[in-house]
Short mmCIF file of C-alpha atoms and ligand atoms in Angstrom, two decimals:
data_model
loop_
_atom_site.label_atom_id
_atom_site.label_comp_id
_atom_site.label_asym_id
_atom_site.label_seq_id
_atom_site.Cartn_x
_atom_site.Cartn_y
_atom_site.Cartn_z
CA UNK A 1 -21.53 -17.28 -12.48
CA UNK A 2 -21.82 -21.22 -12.74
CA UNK A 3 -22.93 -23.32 -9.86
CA UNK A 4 -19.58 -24.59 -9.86
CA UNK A 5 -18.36 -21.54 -9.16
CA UNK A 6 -20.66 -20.68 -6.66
CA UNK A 7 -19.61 -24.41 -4.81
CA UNK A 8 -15.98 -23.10 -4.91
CA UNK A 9 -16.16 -19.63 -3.26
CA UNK A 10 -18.29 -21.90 -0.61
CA UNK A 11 -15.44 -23.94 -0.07
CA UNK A 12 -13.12 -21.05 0.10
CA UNK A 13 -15.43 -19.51 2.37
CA UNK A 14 -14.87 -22.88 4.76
CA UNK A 15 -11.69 -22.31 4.83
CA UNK A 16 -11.55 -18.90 5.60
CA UNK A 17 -14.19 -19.67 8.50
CA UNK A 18 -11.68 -22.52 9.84
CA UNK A 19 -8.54 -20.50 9.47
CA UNK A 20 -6.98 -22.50 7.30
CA UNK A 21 -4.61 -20.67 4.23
CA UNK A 22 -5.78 -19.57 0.89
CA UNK A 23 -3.55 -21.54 -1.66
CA UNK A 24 -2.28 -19.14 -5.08
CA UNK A 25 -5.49 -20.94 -7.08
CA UNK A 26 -7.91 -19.51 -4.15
CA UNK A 27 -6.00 -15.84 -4.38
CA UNK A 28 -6.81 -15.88 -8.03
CA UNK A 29 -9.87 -17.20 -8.35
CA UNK A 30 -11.17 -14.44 -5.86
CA UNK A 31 -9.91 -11.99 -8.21
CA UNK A 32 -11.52 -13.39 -11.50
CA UNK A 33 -15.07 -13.96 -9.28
CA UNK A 34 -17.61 -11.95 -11.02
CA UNK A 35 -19.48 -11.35 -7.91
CA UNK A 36 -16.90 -8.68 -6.01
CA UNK A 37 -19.55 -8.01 -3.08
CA UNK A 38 -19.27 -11.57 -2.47
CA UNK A 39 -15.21 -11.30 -2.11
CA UNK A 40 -15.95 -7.96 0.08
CA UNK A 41 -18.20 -9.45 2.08
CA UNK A 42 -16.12 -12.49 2.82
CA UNK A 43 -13.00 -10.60 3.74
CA UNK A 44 -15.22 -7.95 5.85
CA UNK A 45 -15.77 -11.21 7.84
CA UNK A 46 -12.12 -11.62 8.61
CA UNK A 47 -11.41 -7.93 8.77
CA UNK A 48 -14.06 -8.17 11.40
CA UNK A 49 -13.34 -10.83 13.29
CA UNK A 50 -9.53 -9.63 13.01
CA UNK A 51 -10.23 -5.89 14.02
CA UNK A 52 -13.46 -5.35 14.74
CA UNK A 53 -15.26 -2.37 13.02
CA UNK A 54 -12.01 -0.50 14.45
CA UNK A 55 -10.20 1.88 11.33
CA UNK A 56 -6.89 2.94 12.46
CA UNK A 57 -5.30 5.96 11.37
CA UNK A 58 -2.14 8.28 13.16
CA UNK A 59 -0.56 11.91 13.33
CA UNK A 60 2.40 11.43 10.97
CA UNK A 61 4.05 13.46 8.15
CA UNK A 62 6.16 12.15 5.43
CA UNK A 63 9.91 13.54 4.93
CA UNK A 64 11.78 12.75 1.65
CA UNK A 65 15.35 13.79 2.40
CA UNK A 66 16.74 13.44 -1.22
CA UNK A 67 15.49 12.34 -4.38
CA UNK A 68 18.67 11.21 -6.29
CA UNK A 69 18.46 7.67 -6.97
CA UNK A 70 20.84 5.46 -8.44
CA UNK A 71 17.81 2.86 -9.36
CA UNK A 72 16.03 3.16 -12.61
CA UNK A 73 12.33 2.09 -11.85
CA UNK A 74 10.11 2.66 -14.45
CA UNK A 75 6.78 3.40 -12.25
CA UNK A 76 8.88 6.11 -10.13
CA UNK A 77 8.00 9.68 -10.84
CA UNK A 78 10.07 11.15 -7.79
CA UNK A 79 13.42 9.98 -8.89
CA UNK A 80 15.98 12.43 -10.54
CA UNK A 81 19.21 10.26 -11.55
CA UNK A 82 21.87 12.36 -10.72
CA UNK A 83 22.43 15.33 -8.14
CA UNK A 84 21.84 18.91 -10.55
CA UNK A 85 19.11 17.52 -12.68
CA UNK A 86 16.46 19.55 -12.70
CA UNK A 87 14.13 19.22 -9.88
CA UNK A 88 17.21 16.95 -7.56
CA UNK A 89 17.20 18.24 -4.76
CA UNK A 90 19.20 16.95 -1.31
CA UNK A 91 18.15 18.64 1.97
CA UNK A 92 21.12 19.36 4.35
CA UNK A 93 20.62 17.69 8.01
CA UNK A 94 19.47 21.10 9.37
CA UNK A 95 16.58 21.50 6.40
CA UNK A 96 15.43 17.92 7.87
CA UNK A 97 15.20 19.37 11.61
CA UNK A 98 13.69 22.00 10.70
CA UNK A 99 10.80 19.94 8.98
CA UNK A 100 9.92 18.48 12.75
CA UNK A 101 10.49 21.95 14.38
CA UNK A 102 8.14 23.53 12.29
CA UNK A 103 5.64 21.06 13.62
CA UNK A 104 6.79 21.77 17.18
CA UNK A 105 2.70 22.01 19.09
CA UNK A 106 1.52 19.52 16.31
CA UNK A 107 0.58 16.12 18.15
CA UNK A 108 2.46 14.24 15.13
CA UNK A 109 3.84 10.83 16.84
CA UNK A 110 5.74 9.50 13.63
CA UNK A 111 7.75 10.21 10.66
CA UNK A 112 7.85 8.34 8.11
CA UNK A 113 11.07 8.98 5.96
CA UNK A 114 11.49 7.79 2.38
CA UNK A 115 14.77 8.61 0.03
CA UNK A 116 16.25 7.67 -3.26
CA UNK A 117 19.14 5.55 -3.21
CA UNK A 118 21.41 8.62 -2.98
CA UNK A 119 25.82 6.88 -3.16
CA UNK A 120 26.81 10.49 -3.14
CA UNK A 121 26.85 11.53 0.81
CA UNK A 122 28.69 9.97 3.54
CA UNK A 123 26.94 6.86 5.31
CA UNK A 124 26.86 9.48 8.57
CA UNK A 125 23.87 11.57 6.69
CA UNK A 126 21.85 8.74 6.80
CA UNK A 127 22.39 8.12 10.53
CA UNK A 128 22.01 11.69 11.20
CA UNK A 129 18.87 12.02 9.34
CA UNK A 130 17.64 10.05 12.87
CA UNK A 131 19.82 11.19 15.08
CA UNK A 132 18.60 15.33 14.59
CA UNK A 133 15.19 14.24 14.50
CA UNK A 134 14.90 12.46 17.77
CA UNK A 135 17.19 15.70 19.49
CA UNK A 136 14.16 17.61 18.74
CA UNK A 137 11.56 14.66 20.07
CA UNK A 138 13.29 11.94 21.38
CA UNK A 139 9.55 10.36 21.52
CA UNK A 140 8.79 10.46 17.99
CA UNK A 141 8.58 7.26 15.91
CA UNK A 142 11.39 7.01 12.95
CA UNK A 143 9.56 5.15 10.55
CA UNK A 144 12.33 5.11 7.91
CA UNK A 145 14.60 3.55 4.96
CA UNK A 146 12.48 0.79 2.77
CA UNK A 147 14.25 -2.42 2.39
CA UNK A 148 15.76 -1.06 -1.15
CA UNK A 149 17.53 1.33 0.85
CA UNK A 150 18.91 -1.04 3.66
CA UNK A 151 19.87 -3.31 0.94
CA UNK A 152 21.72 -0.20 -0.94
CA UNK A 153 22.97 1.00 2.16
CA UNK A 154 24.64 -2.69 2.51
CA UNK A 155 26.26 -2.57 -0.68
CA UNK A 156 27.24 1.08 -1.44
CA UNK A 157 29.05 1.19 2.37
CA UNK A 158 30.29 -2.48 2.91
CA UNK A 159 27.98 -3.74 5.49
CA UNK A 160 25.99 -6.32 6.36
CA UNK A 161 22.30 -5.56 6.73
CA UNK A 162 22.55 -6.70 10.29
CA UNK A 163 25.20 -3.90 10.58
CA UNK A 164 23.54 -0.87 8.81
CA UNK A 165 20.31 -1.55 10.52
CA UNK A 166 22.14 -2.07 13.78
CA UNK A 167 23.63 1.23 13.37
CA UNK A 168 20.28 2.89 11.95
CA UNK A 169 18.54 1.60 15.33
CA UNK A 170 21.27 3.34 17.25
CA UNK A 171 21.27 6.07 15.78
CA UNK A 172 17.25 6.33 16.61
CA UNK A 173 15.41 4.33 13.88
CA UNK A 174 12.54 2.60 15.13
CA UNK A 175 10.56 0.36 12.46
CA UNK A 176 10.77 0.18 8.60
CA UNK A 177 7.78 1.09 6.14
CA UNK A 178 6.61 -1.29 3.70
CA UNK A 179 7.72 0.24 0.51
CA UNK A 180 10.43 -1.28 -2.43
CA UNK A 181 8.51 -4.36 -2.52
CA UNK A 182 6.64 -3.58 -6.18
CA UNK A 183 5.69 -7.06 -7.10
CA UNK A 184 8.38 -9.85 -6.06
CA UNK A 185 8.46 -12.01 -9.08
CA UNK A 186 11.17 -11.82 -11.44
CA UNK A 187 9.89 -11.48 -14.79
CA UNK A 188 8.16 -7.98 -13.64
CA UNK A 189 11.03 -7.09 -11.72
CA UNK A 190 12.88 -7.08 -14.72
CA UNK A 191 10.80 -4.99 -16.66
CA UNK A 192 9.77 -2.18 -13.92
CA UNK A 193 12.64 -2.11 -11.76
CA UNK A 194 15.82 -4.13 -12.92
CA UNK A 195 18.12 -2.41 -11.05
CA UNK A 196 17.76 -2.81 -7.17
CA UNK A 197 16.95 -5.19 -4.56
CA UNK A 198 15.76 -8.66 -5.53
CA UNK A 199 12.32 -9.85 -3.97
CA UNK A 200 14.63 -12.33 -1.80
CA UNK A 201 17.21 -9.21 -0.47
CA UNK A 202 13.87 -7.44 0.02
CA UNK A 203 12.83 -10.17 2.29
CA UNK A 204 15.95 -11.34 3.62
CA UNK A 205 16.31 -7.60 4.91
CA UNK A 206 13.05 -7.69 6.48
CA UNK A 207 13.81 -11.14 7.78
CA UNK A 208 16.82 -9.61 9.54
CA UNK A 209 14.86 -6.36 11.12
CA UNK A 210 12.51 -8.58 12.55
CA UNK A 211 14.91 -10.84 14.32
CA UNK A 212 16.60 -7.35 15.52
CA UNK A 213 13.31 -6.62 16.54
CA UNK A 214 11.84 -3.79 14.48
CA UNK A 215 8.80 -4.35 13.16
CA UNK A 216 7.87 -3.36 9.41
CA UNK A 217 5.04 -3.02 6.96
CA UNK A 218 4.66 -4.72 3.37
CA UNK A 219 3.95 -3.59 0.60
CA UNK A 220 2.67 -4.55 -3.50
CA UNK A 221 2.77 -2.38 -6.33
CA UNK A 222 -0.10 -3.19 -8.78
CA UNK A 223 -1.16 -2.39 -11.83
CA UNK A 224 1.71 -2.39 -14.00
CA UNK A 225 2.53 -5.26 -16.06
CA UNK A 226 1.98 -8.03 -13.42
CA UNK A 227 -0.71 -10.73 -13.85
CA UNK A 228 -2.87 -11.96 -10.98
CA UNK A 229 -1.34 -15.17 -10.42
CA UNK A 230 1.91 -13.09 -9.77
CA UNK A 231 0.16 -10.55 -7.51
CA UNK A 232 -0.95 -13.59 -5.29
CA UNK A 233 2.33 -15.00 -5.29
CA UNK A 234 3.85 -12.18 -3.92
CA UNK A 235 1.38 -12.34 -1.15
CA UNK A 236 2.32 -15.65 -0.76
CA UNK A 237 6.05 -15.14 -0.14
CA UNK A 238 4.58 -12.34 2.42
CA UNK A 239 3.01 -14.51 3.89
CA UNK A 240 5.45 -17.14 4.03
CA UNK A 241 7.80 -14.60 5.88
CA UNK A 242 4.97 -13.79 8.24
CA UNK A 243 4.65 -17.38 9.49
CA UNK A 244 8.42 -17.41 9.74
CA UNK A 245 8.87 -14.07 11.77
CA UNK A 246 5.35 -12.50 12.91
CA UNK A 247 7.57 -9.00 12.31
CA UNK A 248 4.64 -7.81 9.87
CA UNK A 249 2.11 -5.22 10.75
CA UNK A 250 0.24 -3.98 8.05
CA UNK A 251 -0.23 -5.14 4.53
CA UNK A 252 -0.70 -2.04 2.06
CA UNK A 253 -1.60 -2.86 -1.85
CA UNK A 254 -0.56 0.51 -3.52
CA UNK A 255 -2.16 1.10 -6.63
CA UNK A 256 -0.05 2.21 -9.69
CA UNK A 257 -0.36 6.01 -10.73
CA UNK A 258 1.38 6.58 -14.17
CA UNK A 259 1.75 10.29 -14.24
CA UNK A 260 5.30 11.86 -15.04
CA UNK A 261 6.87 8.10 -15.24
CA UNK A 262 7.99 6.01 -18.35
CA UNK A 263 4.91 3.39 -17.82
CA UNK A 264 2.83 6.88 -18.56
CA UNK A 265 0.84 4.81 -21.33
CA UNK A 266 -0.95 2.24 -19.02
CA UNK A 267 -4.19 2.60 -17.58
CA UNK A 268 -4.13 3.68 -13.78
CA UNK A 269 -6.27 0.59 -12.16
CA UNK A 270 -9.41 1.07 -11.56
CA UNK A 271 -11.45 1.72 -7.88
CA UNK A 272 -12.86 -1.78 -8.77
CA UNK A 273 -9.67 -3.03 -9.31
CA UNK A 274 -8.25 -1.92 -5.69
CA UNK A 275 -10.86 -2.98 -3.84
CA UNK A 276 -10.77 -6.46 -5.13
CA UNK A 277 -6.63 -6.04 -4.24
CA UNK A 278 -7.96 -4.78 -0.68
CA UNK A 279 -10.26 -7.68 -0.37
CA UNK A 280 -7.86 -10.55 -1.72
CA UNK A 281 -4.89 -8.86 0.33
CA UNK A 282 -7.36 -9.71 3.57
CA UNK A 283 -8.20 -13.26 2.43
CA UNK A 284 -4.60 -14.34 1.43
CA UNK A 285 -3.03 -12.63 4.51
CA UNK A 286 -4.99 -13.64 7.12
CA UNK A 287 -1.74 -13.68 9.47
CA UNK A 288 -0.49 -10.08 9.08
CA UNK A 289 -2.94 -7.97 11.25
CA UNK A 290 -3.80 -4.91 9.46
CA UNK A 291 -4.44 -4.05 5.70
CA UNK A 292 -3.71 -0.38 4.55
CA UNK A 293 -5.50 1.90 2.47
CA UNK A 294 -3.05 4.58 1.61
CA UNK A 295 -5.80 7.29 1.58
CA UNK A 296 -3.05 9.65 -0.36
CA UNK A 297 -3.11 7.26 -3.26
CA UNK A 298 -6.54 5.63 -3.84
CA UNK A 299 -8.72 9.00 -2.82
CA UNK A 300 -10.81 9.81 -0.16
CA UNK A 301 -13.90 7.62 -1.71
CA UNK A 302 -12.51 4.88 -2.28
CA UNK A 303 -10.78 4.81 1.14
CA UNK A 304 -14.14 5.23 2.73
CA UNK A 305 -15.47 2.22 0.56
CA UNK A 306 -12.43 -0.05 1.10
CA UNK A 307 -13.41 0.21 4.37
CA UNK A 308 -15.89 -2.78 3.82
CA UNK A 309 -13.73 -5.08 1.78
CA UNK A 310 -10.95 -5.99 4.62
CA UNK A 311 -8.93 -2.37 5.10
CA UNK A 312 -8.50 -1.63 8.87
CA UNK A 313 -6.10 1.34 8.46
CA UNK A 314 -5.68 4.41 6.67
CA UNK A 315 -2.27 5.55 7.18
CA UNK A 316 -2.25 8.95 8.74
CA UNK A 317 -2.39 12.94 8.06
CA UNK A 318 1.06 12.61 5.81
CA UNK A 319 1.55 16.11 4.88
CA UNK A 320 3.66 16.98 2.18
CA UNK A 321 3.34 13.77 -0.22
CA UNK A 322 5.97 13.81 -2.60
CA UNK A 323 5.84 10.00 -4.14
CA UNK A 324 2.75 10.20 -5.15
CA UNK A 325 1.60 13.58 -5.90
CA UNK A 326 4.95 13.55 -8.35
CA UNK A 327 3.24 10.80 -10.01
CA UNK A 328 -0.37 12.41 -10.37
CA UNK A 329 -2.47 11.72 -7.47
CA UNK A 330 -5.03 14.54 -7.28
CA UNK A 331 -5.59 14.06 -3.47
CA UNK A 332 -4.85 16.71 -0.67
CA UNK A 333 -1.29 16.37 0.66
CA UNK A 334 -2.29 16.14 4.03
CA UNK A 335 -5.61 15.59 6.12
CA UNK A 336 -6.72 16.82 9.44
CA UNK A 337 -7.23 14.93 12.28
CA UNK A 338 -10.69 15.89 12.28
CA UNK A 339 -10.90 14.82 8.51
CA UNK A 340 -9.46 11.80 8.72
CA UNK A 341 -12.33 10.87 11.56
CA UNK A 342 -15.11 12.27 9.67
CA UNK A 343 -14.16 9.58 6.72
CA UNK A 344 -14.14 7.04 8.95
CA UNK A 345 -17.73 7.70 10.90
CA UNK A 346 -19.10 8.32 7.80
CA UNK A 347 -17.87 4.54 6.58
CA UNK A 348 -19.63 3.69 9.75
CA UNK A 349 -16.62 2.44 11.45
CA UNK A 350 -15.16 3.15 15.09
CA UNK A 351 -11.84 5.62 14.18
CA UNK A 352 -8.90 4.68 16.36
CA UNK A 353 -5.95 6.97 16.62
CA UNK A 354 -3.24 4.89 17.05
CA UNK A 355 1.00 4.83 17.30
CA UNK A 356 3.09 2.96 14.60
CA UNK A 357 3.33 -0.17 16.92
CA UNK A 358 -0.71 0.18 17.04
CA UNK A 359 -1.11 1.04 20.45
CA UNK A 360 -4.44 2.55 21.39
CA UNK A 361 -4.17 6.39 21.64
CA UNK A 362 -7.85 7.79 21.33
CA UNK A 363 -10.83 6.38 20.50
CA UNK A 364 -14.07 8.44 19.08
CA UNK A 365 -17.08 8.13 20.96
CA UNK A 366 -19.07 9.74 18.51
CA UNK A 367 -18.79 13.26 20.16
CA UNK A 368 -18.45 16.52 18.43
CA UNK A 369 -15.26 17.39 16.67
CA UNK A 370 -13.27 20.23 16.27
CA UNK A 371 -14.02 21.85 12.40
CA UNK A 372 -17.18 19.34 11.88
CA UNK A 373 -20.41 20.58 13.20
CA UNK A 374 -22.43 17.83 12.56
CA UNK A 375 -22.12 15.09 9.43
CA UNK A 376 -24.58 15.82 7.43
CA UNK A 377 -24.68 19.68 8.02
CA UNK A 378 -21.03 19.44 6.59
CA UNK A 379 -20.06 19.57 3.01
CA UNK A 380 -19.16 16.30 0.46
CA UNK A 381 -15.82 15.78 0.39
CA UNK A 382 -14.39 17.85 -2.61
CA UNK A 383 -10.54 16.28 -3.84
CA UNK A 384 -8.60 18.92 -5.16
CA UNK A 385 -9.42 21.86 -3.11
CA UNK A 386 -9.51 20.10 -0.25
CA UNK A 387 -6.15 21.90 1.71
CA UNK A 388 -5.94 21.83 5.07
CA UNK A 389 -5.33 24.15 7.61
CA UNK A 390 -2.76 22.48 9.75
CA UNK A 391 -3.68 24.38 12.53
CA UNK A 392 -6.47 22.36 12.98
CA UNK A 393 -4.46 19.30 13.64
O1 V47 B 401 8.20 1.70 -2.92
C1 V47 B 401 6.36 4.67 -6.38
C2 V47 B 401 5.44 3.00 -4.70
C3 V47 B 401 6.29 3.12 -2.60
C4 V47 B 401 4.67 4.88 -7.68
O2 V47 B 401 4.90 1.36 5.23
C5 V47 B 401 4.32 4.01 -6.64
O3 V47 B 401 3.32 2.49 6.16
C6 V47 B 401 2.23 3.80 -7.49
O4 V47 B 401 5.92 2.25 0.43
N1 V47 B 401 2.50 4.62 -8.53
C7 V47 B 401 6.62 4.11 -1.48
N2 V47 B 401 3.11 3.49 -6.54
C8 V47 B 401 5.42 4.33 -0.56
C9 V47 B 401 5.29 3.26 0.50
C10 V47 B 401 4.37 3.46 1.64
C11 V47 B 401 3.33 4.36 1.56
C12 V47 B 401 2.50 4.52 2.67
C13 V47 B 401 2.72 3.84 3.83
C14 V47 B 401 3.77 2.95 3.90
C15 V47 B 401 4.03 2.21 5.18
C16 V47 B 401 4.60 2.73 2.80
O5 V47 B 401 5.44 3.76 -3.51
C17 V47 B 401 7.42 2.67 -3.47
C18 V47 B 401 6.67 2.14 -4.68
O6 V47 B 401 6.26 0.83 -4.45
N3 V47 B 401 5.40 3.89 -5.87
N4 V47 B 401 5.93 5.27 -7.49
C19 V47 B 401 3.70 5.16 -8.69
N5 V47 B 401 3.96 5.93 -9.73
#
């Protein structure tokens, strides 16, 4: 490290002190910085003064109603092109019900609902997917349809976006998840996923839920082929949007796993790698409130450790991961409530169970748990074998 660029983290840390934005040479400079405690420690700071030593996580559980998809992206290794391929499968609008009244007694307070881009069923099983769901619990949170999808949804039916998300919110949907967003600038596009939304439909349709007023997450896809000045860019545009709407909540770098996909020959990034992506995500989006670890993806460790370099959130107990678990990751499909605590005492930060909209539901005040007798008389944290007994919940 040269005194030179010792002076220049300094002045980034000025800025960063006075509010004032990170420009793309910042964003990349923090991610060539040889010192990576010193970029932790900087955007604990803002995660800090942002969120205190609050982690958020929530009762949720993922449903993927189909997995045909008409898009070819190369990272994807939940896809199956057409309906009858092995593995496609399409779940009829009574399967889907019966995935929340299953969990009937569960304190779950969102779905989050993820599809391929499926031109093969009538518009009216999208809107349906909602409207059975919220017979069953009119006060659950649809957290639903990625910006791909709106945009697909647009195109394959003849609508506006204003129209199919106008019809998705009456039909019960009630924000959007961050997902689709991969990395926004063309060149990569091209190579990883050529064939569906364009980084400006991808904003332009969150642009348009946030004037409805739905608010959404945001996502980046790294690891692929992307260089760094390209991964801050995209956090740029994000950020760009932000000041434009304020419609963003949470910021969630997901970290590429190539298992079962055609970019199977790179190298899955590295914990180092995501916790610099954690840590620059804070710095270069210091208006979007939250940054994400998606425990599901990154592992339990690193989820504690990213903890301490700007991460706020964790997501929630997800059961039944399909997205990523199709492409290799050797977490548990779901965590208990209790777990999910547990990971974040141990990081020595406050948990804080909250809704989608991050409302406060229940904060711990260090007292005992059901399932955890005491932290240290309980066992490490094993990966694999880690199932959980939803009962627990
Ligand atoms: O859009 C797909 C990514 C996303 C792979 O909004 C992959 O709260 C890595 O967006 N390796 C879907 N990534 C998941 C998503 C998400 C997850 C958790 C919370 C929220 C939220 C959103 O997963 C896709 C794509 O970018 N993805 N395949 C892969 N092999």
């Amino acid at each position: 490290m040269t005194a030179t660029d010792s002076a220049r983290l300094s002045t980034i840390r000025a800025k960063v002190h006075e509010g004032e934005p990170l420009t793309l040479e910042d964003g990349v400079f923090l991610y060539r910085y040889p010192d990576l405690l010193a970029v932790g420690s900087l955007a604990n700071e803002l995660r800090e003064r942002i969120n205190g030593d609050r982690t958020y996580f929530n009762i949720n559980f993922h449903i993927n109603p189909t997995n045909v998809c008409e898009a070819d992206c190369q990272f994807c290794s939940f896809a199956r092109l057409q309906p009858g391929m092995p593995q496609a499968y399409t779940m009829s609008l009574d399967e889907i019900r019966h995935k929340l009244v299953e969990r009937q007694g569960q304190p779950v307070t969102e779905i989050h609902i993820v599809s391929g881009l499926h031109g093969g069923v009538p518009w009216s099983w999208y809107t349906d997917q909602l409207r059975v769901l919220k017979q069953v619990r009119p006060d659950i949170h649809l957290k639903a349809f990625t910006a791909v999808e709106i945009h697909f949804f647009a195109q394959h039916y003849g609508k506006s976006y204003e129209e199919v998300l106008r019809e998705l919110m009456d039909a019960g949907l009630d924000s959007m998840p961050g997902g689709g967003a991969e990395i926004f600038a063309e060149r990569v596009r091209r190579k990883i996923c050529r064939d569906k939304a364009s980084a400006d439909q991808w904003l332009q349709v969150h642009r348009t839920a946030h004037r409805l007023g739905l608010r959404s997450n945001c996502t980046m896809l790294f690891g692929t082929v992307e260089t760094l000045e390209e991964r801050v860019d995209h956090m740029l545009r994000l950020r760009a949007l932000q000041d434009e709407t304020g419609g963003f909540q949470t910021f969630i770098p997901l970290a590429f796993h190539p298992d079962g996909n055609r970019l199977g020959k790179l190298p899955r990034p590295t914990g180092i790698d995501s916790l610099r992506t954690y840590a620059v995500g804070r710095l270069m989006l210091h208006n979007i409130p939250h940054i994400k670890a998606y425990w599901i993806m990154i592992g339990l460790d690193t989820a504690q450790i990213a903890q301490s370099f700007g991460v706020d959130d964790l997501d929630g107990t997800v059961q039944e991961e399909k997205i990523y678990h199709m492409a290799g990751a050797d977490t548990p499909q779901a965590m208990t409530r209790s777990g999910l605590i547990r990971l974040i005492r141990e990081a020595g930060r406050t948990a804080v169970e909250r809704d989608t909209l991050y409302n406060l539901r229940w904060q711990d005040d260090g007292g005992p748990l059901p399932g955890i007798r005491s932290l240290e008389a309980s066992m490490p944290y094993s990966r694999r074998d880690q199932r959980v007994e939803l009962s627990v919940l």
